[in-house]
Coordinates of N, CA and C in Angstrom, one line a residue:
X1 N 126.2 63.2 0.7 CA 124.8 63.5 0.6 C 124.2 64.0 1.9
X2 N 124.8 63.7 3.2 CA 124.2 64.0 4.0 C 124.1 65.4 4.7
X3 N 125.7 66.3 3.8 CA 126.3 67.1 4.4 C 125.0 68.3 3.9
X4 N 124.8 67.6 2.4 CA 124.0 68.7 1.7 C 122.4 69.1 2.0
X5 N 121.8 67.4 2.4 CA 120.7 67.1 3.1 C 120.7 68.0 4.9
X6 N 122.0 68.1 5.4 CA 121.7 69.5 6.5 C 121.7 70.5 5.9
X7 N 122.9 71.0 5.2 CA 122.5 72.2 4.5 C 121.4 72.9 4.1
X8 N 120.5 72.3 3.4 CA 119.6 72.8 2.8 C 117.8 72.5 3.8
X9 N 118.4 71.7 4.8 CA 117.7 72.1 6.1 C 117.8 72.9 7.0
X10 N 118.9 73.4 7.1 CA 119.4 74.0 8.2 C 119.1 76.0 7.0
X11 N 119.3 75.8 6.0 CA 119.1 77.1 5.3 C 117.8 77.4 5.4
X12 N 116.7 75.9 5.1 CA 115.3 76.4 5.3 C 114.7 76.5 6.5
X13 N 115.1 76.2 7.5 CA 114.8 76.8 8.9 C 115.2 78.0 9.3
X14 N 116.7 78.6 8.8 CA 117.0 79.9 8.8 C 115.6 80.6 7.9
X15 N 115.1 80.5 6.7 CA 114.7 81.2 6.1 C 113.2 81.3 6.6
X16 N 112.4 80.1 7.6 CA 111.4 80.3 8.2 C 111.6 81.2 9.7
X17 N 112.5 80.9 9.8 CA 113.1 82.2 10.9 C 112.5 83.5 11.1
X18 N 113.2 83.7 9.6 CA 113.5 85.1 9.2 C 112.0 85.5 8.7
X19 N 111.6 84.6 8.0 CA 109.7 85.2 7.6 C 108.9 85.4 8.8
X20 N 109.3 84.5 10.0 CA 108.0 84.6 11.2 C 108.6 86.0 12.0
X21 N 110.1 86.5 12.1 CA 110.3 87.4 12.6 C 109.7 88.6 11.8
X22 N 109.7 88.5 10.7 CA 109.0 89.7 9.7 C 107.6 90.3 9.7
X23 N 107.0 89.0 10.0 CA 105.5 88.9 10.7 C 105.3 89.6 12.0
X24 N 105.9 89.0 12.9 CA 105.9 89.1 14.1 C 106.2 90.1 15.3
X25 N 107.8 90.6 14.3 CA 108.3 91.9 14.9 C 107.7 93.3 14.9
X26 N 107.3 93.6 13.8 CA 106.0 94.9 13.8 C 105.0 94.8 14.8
X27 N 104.4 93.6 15.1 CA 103.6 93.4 15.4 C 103.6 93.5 17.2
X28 N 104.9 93.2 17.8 CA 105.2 93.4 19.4 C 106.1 95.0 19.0
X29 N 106.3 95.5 18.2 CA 107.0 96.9 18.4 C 105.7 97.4 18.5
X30 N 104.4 97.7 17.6 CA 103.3 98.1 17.6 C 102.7 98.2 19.2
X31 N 102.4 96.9 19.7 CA 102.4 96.9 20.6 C 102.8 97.8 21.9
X32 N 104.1 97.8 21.6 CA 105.2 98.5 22.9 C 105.0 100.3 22.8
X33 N 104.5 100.8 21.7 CA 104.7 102.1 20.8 C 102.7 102.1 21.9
X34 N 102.1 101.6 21.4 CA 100.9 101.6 21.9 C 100.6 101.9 23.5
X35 N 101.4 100.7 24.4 CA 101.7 100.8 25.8 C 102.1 102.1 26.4
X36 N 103.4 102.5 25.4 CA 103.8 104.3 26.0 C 103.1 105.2 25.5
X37 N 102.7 105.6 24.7 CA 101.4 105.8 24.6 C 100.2 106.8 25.5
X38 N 99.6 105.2 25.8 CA 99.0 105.3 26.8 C 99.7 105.1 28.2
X39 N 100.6 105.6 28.3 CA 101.3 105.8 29.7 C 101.5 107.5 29.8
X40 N 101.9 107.6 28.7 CA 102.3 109.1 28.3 C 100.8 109.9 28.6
X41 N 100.1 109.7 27.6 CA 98.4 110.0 28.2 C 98.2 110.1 29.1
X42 N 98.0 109.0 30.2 CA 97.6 109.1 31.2 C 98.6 110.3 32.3
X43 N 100.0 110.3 32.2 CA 100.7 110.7 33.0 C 99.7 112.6 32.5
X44 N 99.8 112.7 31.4 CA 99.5 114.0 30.7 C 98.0 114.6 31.4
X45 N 96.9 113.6 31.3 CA 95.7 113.5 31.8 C 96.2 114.3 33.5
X46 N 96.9 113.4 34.4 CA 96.8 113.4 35.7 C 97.4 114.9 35.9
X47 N 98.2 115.4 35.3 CA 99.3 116.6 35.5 C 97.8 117.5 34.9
X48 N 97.1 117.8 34.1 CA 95.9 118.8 33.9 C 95.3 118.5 34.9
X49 N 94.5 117.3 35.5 CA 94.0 117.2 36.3 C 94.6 117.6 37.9
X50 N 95.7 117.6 38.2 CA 96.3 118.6 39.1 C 95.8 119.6 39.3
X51 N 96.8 120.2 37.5 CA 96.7 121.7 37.6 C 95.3 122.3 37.6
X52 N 94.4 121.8 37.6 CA 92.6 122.0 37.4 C 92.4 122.3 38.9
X53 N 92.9 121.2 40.2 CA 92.5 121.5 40.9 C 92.9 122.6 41.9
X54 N 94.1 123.1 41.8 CA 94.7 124.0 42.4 C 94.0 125.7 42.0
X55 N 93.5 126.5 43.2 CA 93.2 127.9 42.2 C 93.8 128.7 41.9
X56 N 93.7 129.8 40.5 CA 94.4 130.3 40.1 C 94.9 131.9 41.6
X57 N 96.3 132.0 41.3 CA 96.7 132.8 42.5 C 96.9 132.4 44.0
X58 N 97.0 131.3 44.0 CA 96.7 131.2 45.4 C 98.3 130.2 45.5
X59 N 99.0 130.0 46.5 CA 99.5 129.6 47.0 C 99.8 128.4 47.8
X60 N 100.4 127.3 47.2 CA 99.7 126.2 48.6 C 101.3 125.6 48.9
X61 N 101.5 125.1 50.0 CA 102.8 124.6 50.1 C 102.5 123.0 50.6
X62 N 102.8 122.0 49.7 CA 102.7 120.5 49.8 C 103.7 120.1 50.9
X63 N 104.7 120.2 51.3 CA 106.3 119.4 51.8 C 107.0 120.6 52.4
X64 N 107.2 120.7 53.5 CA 108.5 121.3 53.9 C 109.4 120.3 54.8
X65 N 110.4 120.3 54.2 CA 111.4 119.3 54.8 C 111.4 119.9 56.6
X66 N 111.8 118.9 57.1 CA 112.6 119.0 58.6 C 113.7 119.5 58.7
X67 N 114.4 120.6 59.1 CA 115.3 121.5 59.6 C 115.9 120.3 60.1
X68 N 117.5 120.3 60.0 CA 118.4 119.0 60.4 C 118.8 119.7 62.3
X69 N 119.1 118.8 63.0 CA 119.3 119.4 64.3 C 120.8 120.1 64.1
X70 N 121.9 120.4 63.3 CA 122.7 121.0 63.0 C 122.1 122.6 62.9
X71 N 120.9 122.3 61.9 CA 121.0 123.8 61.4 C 119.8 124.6 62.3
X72 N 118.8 123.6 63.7 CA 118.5 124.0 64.6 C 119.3 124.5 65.4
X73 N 120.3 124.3 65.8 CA 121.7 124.3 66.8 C 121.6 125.7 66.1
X74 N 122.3 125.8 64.7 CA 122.4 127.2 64.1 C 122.0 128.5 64.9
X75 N 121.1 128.1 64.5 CA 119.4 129.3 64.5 C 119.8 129.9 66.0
X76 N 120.2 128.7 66.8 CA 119.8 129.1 68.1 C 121.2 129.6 68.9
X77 N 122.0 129.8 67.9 CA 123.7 130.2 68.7 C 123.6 131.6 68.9
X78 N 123.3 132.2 67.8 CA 123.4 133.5 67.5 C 124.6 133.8 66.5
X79 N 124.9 135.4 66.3 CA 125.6 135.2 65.6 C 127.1 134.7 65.7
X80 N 128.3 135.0 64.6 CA 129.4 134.1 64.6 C 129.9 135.4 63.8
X81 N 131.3 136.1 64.3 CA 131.9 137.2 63.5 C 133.3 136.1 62.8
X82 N 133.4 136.4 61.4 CA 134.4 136.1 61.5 C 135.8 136.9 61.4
X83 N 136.7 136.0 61.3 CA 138.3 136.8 61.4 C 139.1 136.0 61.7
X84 N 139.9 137.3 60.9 CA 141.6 136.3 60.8 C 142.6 136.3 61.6
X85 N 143.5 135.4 61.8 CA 144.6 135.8 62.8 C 145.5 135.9 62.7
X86 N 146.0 137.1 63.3 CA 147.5 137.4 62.9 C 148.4 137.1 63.6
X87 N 149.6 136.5 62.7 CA 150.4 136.0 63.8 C 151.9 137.1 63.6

């Protein structure tokens, strides 16, 4: 008697399981679908608002890296012929 008395507890907690996830799950996907979204938006907003402020034709340069002291050294050798040697 007792084996069947879990049984049929242990089935009907599976089956309230399964109803609160059916409720529930739409309901945090919805959510998550909503969040990107509005992340997506906003990123979309910010990139027109950029491009708005820059004017049309014109040129601007944000970043130029720093020249490594290797490829200063370069610059300042002069040139370098090459060739092969024969032996």
């Amino acid at each position: 008697m007792a084996v069947i008395k879990f049984l049929f507890i242990s089935i009907l907690v599976m089956w309230l399981i399964k109803q609160i996830i059916k409720l529930l799950l739409p309901i945090l996907f919805q959510k998550v679908v909503n969040k990107a979204q509005e992340n997506v938006q906003s990123q979309y907003h910010r990139q027109q608002n950029y491009q708005q402020q820059k004017p049309i034709g014109k040129i601007s340069v944000d970043y130029v890296p720093p020249k490594d002291k290797e490829a200063r050294a370069a610059d300042k050798a002069g040139d370098f012929i090459d060739f092969e040697e024969i032996k």
